[in-house]
PDB file of C-alpha atoms in Angstrom:
ATOM      1  CA  MET A   1      34.597  12.644 -25.577  1.00 54.00           C
ATOM      2  CA  PRO A   2      33.018  14.572 -22.987  1.00 59.00           C
ATOM      3  CA  ARG A   3      30.995  12.792 -20.601  1.00 61.00           C
ATOM      4  CA  PRO A   4      26.989  13.970 -21.099  1.00 69.00           C
ATOM      5  CA  PRO A   5      25.650  15.579 -18.024  1.00 91.00           C
ATOM      6  CA  VAL A   6      23.026  13.066 -17.448  1.00 95.00           C
ATOM      7  CA  GLU A   7      23.349   9.704 -18.272  1.00 95.00           C
ATOM      8  CA  ALA A   8      21.202   6.384 -16.710  1.00 97.00           C
ATOM      9  CA  ARG A   9      22.272   2.959 -17.238  1.00 96.00           C
ATOM     10  CA  ARG A  10      21.708  -0.452 -15.804  1.00 96.00           C
ATOM     11  CA  ALA A  11      23.638  -1.099 -12.484  1.00 96.00           C
ATOM     12  CA  THR A  12      26.109  -3.837 -11.879  1.00 94.00           C
ATOM     13  CA  PRO A  13      27.558  -4.938  -8.592  1.00 94.00           C
ATOM     14  CA  ALA A  14      30.451  -2.247  -8.964  1.00 95.00           C
ATOM     15  CA  ASP A  15      27.782   0.059  -7.886  1.00 95.00           C
ATOM     16  CA  VAL A  16      26.814  -1.078  -5.207  1.00 94.00           C
ATOM     17  CA  ASP A  17      28.223   1.446  -2.318  1.00 94.00           C
ATOM     18  CA  ASP A  18      26.962   4.075  -4.559  1.00 95.00           C
ATOM     19  CA  LEU A  19      22.989   2.446  -4.535  1.00 95.00           C
ATOM     20  CA  VAL A  20      23.446   1.871  -0.836  1.00 94.00           C
ATOM     21  CA  LEU A  21      23.875   5.442  -0.235  1.00 94.00           C
ATOM     22  CA  LEU A  22      21.090   6.775  -2.278  1.00 95.00           C
ATOM     23  CA  TRP A  23      18.797   4.013  -0.563  1.00 91.00           C
ATOM     24  CA  SER A  24      19.639   5.152   2.769  1.00 90.00           C
ATOM     25  CA  LEU A  25      18.767   8.604   1.880  1.00 91.00           C
ATOM     26  CA  ALA A  26      15.999   7.937   0.306  1.00 89.00           C
ATOM     27  CA  ARG A  27      14.975   5.815   3.591  1.00 85.00           C
ATOM     28  CA  GLU A  28      15.744   9.081   5.250  1.00 84.00           C
ATOM     29  CA  GLU A  29      13.680  11.103   3.190  1.00 83.00           C
ATOM     30  CA  VAL A  30      10.633   9.165   3.564  1.00 75.00           C
ATOM     31  CA  GLY A  31      11.198   8.634   7.594  1.00 71.00           C
ATOM     32  CA  ARG A  32      11.267  12.555   7.610  1.00 70.00           C
ATOM     33  CA  GLN A  33       7.543  12.830   6.061  1.00 62.00           C
ATOM     34  CA  GLY A  34       6.459  10.809   8.477  1.00 57.00           C
ATOM     35  CA  ARG A  35       5.648   7.755   6.525  1.00 56.00           C
ATOM     36  CA  PRO A  36       8.290   4.907   8.317  1.00 53.00           C
ATOM     37  CA  LEU A  37       8.882   1.654   6.519  1.00 54.00           C
ATOM     38  CA  SER A  38       9.821  -1.025   7.925  1.00 56.00           C
ATOM     39  CA  GLN A  39      13.300  -1.809   6.110  1.00 64.00           C
ATOM     40  CA  PRO A  40      16.382  -3.981   6.274  1.00 68.00           C
ATOM     41  CA  PRO A  41      19.899  -2.691   7.654  1.00 74.00           C
ATOM     42  CA  LEU A  42      22.267  -1.223   5.566  1.00 75.00           C
ATOM     43  CA  GLU A  43      24.344  -4.144   5.532  1.00 79.00           C
ATOM     44  CA  GLN A  44      21.071  -6.552   4.676  1.00 82.00           C
ATOM     45  CA  PHE A  45      20.147  -4.630   1.956  1.00 84.00           C
ATOM     46  CA  ARG A  46      23.419  -4.556   0.399  1.00 87.00           C
ATOM     47  CA  VAL A  47      23.382  -8.690   0.185  1.00 89.00           C
ATOM     48  CA  ARG A  48      19.591  -8.502  -1.175  1.00 87.00           C
ATOM     49  CA  LEU A  49      21.003  -5.657  -3.730  1.00 89.00           C
ATOM     50  CA  LEU A  50      23.896  -7.801  -4.568  1.00 90.00           C
ATOM     51  CA  GLU A  51      21.530 -10.630  -5.298  1.00 87.00           C
ATOM     52  CA  ALA A  52      19.357  -8.525  -7.252  1.00 86.00           C
ATOM     53  CA  LEU A  53      22.128  -6.953  -9.496  1.00 89.00           C
ATOM     54  CA  THR A  54      23.221 -10.688 -10.235  1.00 86.00           C
ATOM     55  CA  GLY A  55      20.050 -11.976 -10.917  1.00 80.00           C
ATOM     56  CA  SER A  56      16.894 -11.820 -12.819  1.00 73.00           C
ATOM     57  CA  ASP A  57      14.066 -10.995 -10.537  1.00 79.00           C
ATOM     58  CA  ALA A  58      14.731  -6.795 -10.476  1.00 88.00           C
ATOM     59  CA  ILE A  59      16.428  -4.881 -12.895  1.00 93.00           C
ATOM     60  CA  VAL A  60      18.510  -1.874 -11.084  1.00 95.00           C
ATOM     61  CA  LEU A  61      19.077   1.540 -12.820  1.00 97.00           C
ATOM     62  CA  LEU A  62      21.698   4.219 -11.757  1.00 97.00           C
ATOM     63  CA  GLY A  63      21.273   7.534 -12.768  1.00 97.00           C
ATOM     64  CA  ARG A  64      24.641  10.046 -12.503  1.00 96.00           C
ATOM     65  CA  CYS A  65      24.561  13.747 -13.151  1.00 95.00           C
ATOM     66  CA  GLU A  66      28.328  15.066 -14.182  1.00 91.00           C
ATOM     67  CA  GLY A  67      29.567  11.738 -13.330  1.00 91.00           C
ATOM     68  CA  ALA A  68      28.052  11.605  -9.569  1.00 95.00           C
ATOM     69  CA  ALA A  69      25.273   8.960  -8.560  1.00 97.00           C
ATOM     70  CA  ALA A  70      22.185  11.140  -8.336  1.00 97.00           C
ATOM     71  CA  GLY A  71      19.524   8.397  -8.543  1.00 97.00           C
ATOM     72  CA  PHE A  72      17.940   5.015  -8.967  1.00 97.00           C
ATOM     73  CA  ALA A  73      15.173   3.286  -9.956  1.00 96.00           C
ATOM     74  CA  VAL A  74      13.971  -0.605  -9.199  1.00 94.00           C
ATOM     75  CA  LEU A  75      11.872  -2.392 -11.985  1.00 95.00           C
ATOM     76  CA  ARG A  76      10.041  -5.514 -11.836  1.00 91.00           C
ATOM     77  CA  LEU A  77       8.709  -7.231 -14.827  1.00 89.00           C
ATOM     78  CA  SER A  78       5.021  -8.874 -14.182  1.00 84.00           C
ATOM     79  CA  THR A  79       2.191 -10.636 -15.646  1.00 77.00           C
ATOM     80  CA  ALA A  80      -1.452  -9.716 -15.208  1.00 66.00           C
ATOM     81  CA  LEU A  81      -3.019 -10.895 -12.449  1.00 64.00           C
ATOM     82  CA  LEU A  82      -6.820 -10.438 -11.390  1.00 56.00           C
ATOM     83  CA  SER A  83      -6.481  -7.208  -9.936  1.00 57.00           C
ATOM     84  CA  ASP A  84      -2.972  -6.215 -10.988  1.00 61.00           C
ATOM     85  CA  PRO A  85      -2.312  -5.404 -14.805  1.00 66.00           C
ATOM     86  CA  GLY A  86       1.006  -6.753 -16.260  1.00 74.00           C
ATOM     87  CA  GLY A  87       3.584  -4.350 -17.172  1.00 89.00           C
ATOM     88  CA  LEU A  88       6.955  -3.010 -16.258  1.00 92.00           C
ATOM     89  CA  HIS A  89       6.519  -1.848 -12.505  1.00 92.00           C
ATOM     90  CA  VAL A  90       8.832   0.841 -11.346  1.00 93.00           C
ATOM     91  CA  ASP A  91       9.091   0.068  -7.678  1.00 90.00           C
ATOM     92  CA  GLN A  92      10.966   2.510  -6.468  1.00 91.00           C
ATOM     93  CA  LEU A  93      12.311   5.859  -8.397  1.00 94.00           C
ATOM     94  CA  PHE A  94      14.511   8.029  -6.005  1.00 94.00           C
ATOM     95  CA  VAL A  95      16.685  11.011  -7.142  1.00 95.00           C
ATOM     96  CA  LEU A  96      18.876  13.277  -4.988  1.00 95.00           C
ATOM     97  CA  PRO A  97      16.848  16.338  -3.769  1.00 93.00           C
ATOM     98  CA  ALA A  98      20.307  18.591  -4.802  1.00 93.00           C
ATOM     99  CA  MET A  99      20.243  16.578  -8.199  1.00 94.00           C
ATOM    100  CA  ARG A 100      16.284  17.103  -8.782  1.00 93.00           C
ATOM    101  CA  ARG A 101      15.243  19.328 -12.004  1.00 91.00           C
ATOM    102  CA  ARG A 102      18.382  18.146 -14.073  1.00 93.00           C
ATOM    103  CA  GLY A 103      16.545  15.643 -15.976  1.00 94.00           C
ATOM    104  CA  VAL A 104      17.931  12.293 -13.850  1.00 96.00           C
ATOM    105  CA  ALA A 105      14.555  10.961 -13.160  1.00 95.00           C
ATOM    106  CA  ARG A 106      13.658  11.675 -17.038  1.00 95.00           C
ATOM    107  CA  ALA A 107      16.489   9.804 -18.148  1.00 96.00           C
ATOM    108  CA  LEU A 108      15.758   7.087 -15.745  1.00 97.00           C
ATOM    109  CA  LEU A 109      12.378   6.828 -17.157  1.00 96.00           C
ATOM    110  CA  LEU A 110      13.545   7.028 -20.617  1.00 96.00           C
ATOM    111  CA  LEU A 111      15.702   4.060 -20.265  1.00 96.00           C
ATOM    112  CA  THR A 112      12.694   2.355 -18.409  1.00 96.00           C
ATOM    113  CA  ALA A 113      10.596   2.956 -21.616  1.00 95.00           C
ATOM    114  CA  SER A 114      13.288   1.314 -23.614  1.00 95.00           C
ATOM    115  CA  ILE A 115      13.440  -1.371 -21.456  1.00 95.00           C
ATOM    116  CA  ALA A 116       9.692  -2.200 -21.521  1.00 93.00           C
ATOM    117  CA  GLU A 117       9.969  -2.089 -25.410  1.00 93.00           C
ATOM    118  CA  ARG A 118      12.919  -4.491 -25.300  1.00 92.00           C
ATOM    119  CA  HIS A 119      10.394  -6.891 -23.274  1.00 90.00           C
ATOM    120  CA  GLY A 120       7.448  -6.279 -25.586  1.00 90.00           C
ATOM    121  CA  VAL A 121       5.854  -4.520 -22.500  1.00 88.00           C
ATOM    122  CA  GLU A 122       2.495  -2.525 -23.663  1.00 87.00           C
ATOM    123  CA  GLN A 123       2.643  -0.247 -20.190  1.00 91.00           C
ATOM    124  CA  VAL A 124       4.674   1.106 -17.686  1.00 93.00           C
ATOM    125  CA  LEU A 125       3.593   1.441 -13.911  1.00 91.00           C
ATOM    126  CA  ALA A 126       4.990   3.789 -11.452  1.00 91.00           C
ATOM    127  CA  GLY A 127       4.170   3.920  -7.945  1.00 82.00           C
ATOM    128  CA  ALA A 128       5.139   6.857  -5.230  1.00 81.00           C
ATOM    129  CA  PRO A 129       4.467   7.481  -1.421  1.00 76.00           C
ATOM    130  CA  GLN A 130       1.083   9.152  -0.961  1.00 74.00           C
ATOM    131  CA  GLY A 131       2.405  12.372   0.586  1.00 73.00           C
ATOM    132  CA  ALA A 132       5.235  12.472  -2.186  1.00 79.00           C
ATOM    133  CA  ARG A 133       3.301  15.469  -3.867  1.00 83.00           C
ATOM    134  CA  GLU A 134       6.183  16.504  -6.122  1.00 87.00           C
ATOM    135  CA  ALA A 135       6.816  13.072  -7.349  1.00 87.00           C
ATOM    136  CA  HIS A 136       2.756  12.241  -8.033  1.00 88.00           C
ATOM    137  CA  ARG A 137       2.954  15.792 -10.000  1.00 90.00           C
ATOM    138  CA  PHE A 138       6.104  14.480 -11.973  1.00 91.00           C
ATOM    139  CA  LEU A 139       4.647  11.299 -12.823  1.00 92.00           C
ATOM    140  CA  ALA A 140       1.104  12.830 -13.903  1.00 91.00           C
ATOM    141  CA  ARG A 141       2.934  15.231 -16.192  1.00 92.00           C
ATOM    142  CA  LEU A 142       4.464  12.618 -17.840  1.00 91.00           C
ATOM    143  CA  GLY A 143       0.868  10.771 -18.493  1.00 91.00           C
ATOM    144  CA  PHE A 144       0.823   8.285 -15.525  1.00 90.00           C
ATOM    145  CA  SER A 145      -2.812   8.265 -14.273  1.00 87.00           C
ATOM    146  CA  PRO A 146      -4.149   6.963 -10.956  1.00 82.00           C
ATOM    147  CA  LEU A 147      -4.699   3.142 -10.932  1.00 78.00           C
ATOM    148  CA  SER A 148      -5.090   2.146  -7.744  1.00 73.00           C
ATOM    149  CA  LEU A 149      -4.302   3.091  -3.600  1.00 72.00           C
ATOM    150  CA  ARG A 150      -1.883   0.337  -1.808  1.00 74.00           C
ATOM    151  CA  ARG A 151      -2.143   0.185   2.118  1.00 75.00           C
ATOM    152  CA  VAL A 152       1.038  -1.095   3.969  1.00 73.00           C
ATOM    153  CA  VAL A 153       0.524  -2.896   7.489  1.00 78.00           C
ATOM    154  CA  GLY A 154       3.309  -4.889   9.671  1.00 77.00           C
ATOM    155  CA  THR A 155       2.668  -8.362   9.665  1.00 80.00           C
ATOM    156  CA  THR A 156       2.317  -8.416  13.618  1.00 85.00           C
ATOM    157  CA  ALA A 157      -0.146  -5.421  13.440  1.00 86.00           C
ATOM    158  CA  LEU A 158      -2.046  -6.975  11.236  1.00 82.00           C
ATOM    159  CA  ARG A 159      -2.287 -10.639  13.137  1.00 86.00           C
ATOM    160  CA  ARG A 160      -2.812  -8.430  16.230  1.00 86.00           C
ATOM    161  CA  ARG A 161      -5.727  -6.588  14.395  1.00 86.00           C
ATOM    162  CA  LEU A 162      -7.292  -9.584  13.193  1.00 84.00           C
ATOM    163  CA  ALA A 163      -7.353 -11.090  16.796  1.00 86.00           C
ATOM    164  CA  GLY A 164      -9.091  -7.943  17.948  1.00 81.00           C
ATOM    165  CA  GLU A 165     -11.341  -7.861  15.524  1.00 68.00           C
ATOM    166  CA  GLY A 166     -12.696 -11.873  16.005  1.00 62.00           C
ATOM    167  CA  GLN A 167     -13.039 -11.073  19.520  1.00 66.00           C
ATOM    168  CA  ARG A 168     -15.404  -8.073  18.804  1.00 64.00           C
ATOM    169  CA  ARG A 169     -17.051 -10.134  16.292  1.00 66.00           C
ATOM    170  CA  GLY A 170     -17.618 -12.893  18.723  1.00 65.00           C
ATOM    171  CA  LEU A 171     -18.633 -10.207  21.514  1.00 64.00           C
ATOM    172  CA  GLU A 172     -21.350  -8.401  18.779  1.00 69.00           C
ATOM    173  CA  GLU A 173     -22.804 -12.138  17.929  1.00 73.00           C
ATOM    174  CA  LEU A 174     -23.006 -12.918  21.517  1.00 72.00           C
ATOM    175  CA  LEU A 175     -25.081  -9.754  22.193  1.00 75.00           C
ATOM    176  CA  SER A 176     -27.117 -10.093  19.072  1.00 78.00           C
ATOM    177  CA  ARG A 177     -28.111 -13.421  20.036  1.00 77.00           C
ATOM    178  CA  ARG A 178     -29.035 -12.105  23.458  1.00 78.00           C
ATOM    179  CA  ARG A 179     -31.118  -9.280  22.008  1.00 80.00           C
ATOM    180  CA  SER A 180     -33.000 -12.023  19.695  1.00 79.00           C
ATOM    181  CA  LEU A 181     -33.506 -14.200  22.647  1.00 78.00           C
ATOM    182  CA  ARG A 182     -34.920 -11.371  24.678  1.00 77.00           C
ATOM    183  CA  ALA A 183     -37.183 -10.059  21.586  1.00 75.00           C
ATOM    184  CA  ARG A 184     -38.699 -13.341  21.074  1.00 75.00           C
ATOM    185  CA  SER A 185     -39.339 -13.555  24.651  1.00 73.00           C
ATOM    186  CA  LEU A 186     -41.138 -10.605  25.203  1.00 70.00           C
ATOM    187  CA  ARG A 187     -43.133 -11.695  21.704  1.00 70.00           C
ATOM    188  CA  ALA A 188     -44.191 -14.744  23.658  1.00 68.00           C
ATOM    189  CA  GLY A 189     -45.364 -13.259  26.636  1.00 63.00           C
ATOM    190  CA  TRP A 190     -47.275 -10.601  25.240  1.00 59.00           C
ATOM    191  CA  GLY A 191     -49.100 -13.754  23.412  1.00 52.00           C
ATOM    192  CA  ARG A 192     -50.088 -14.734  26.620  1.00 52.00           C
ATOM    193  CA  GLN A 193     -52.253 -12.046  28.126  1.00 51.00           C
ATOM    194  CA  GLU A 194     -55.537 -12.424  29.749  1.00 52.00           C
ATOM    195  CA  PRO A 195     -58.268 -11.965  27.368  1.00 52.00           C
ATOM    196  CA  ILE A 196     -60.288  -8.606  28.331  1.00 48.00           C
ATOM    197  CA  GLU A 197     -63.715  -9.183  29.944  1.00 52.00           C
ATOM    198  CA  PRO A 198     -66.552  -7.833  27.503  1.00 53.00           C
ATOM    199  CA  LEU A 199     -68.288  -5.010  28.558  1.00 48.00           C
ATOM    200  CA  ASP A 200     -72.200  -4.197  28.915  1.00 53.00           C
ATOM    201  CA  ASP A 201     -73.664  -1.422  27.212  1.00 52.00           C
ATOM    202  CA  ASP A 202     -73.805   1.028  29.861  1.00 54.00           C
ATOM    203  CA  GLY A 203     -69.893  -0.025  30.154  1.00 50.00           C
ATOM    204  CA  SER A 204     -69.940  -1.899  33.243  1.00 47.00           C
ATOM    205  CA  LEU A 205     -68.579  -5.880  32.983  1.00 44.00           C
ATOM    206  CA  ASP A 206     -70.851  -8.335  31.961  1.00 49.00           C
ATOM    207  CA  GLU A 207     -71.243 -10.380  35.020  1.00 49.00           C
ATOM    208  CA  PRO A 208     -73.435 -13.169  35.051  1.00 49.00           C
ATOM    209  CA  PRO A 209     -76.571 -12.865  37.446  1.00 47.00           C
TER     210      PRO A 209
END
């Protein structure tokens, strides 16, 4: 029986080499687009990937085109939180540039929809880098609507910014207190001005005889 030109299935530990290669190519593409993210080394990622493939926290899908590894998706089930609706999250979706427009991403998302239905999930959420216009247009054509904008910052950079913000806020509060004290001092000084001597009808000072 001939193999279908495009297929998607849940990945297994036997697919780890293909997935590591795809992930490294996805990381390079993100870097070329000027959006570098903190990523683990390849060997460390391989260990994490094997844990994900044998665990239950993440669902990894592999897409193939004419038998060759062409793309992958990483899914995550979540319950509703205060600002994060529950559903099946597509945390990563990547297709090799040479394999795009062949139905690989559609096959991955079709399998995603089947998994969502199997788990009784009513909605699928997918994210894409802010500058990935092609990915955003693709998702929009499939009915994905904007939900929220997520921002990212390094832990060290965040701590440094918060420390600097705290110092600036302390300086601003000190300057504000100084301005308030100066203003109260000026108002108090105005209240102690000497009374003005009354004038006679002819405009001269009224001095006693």
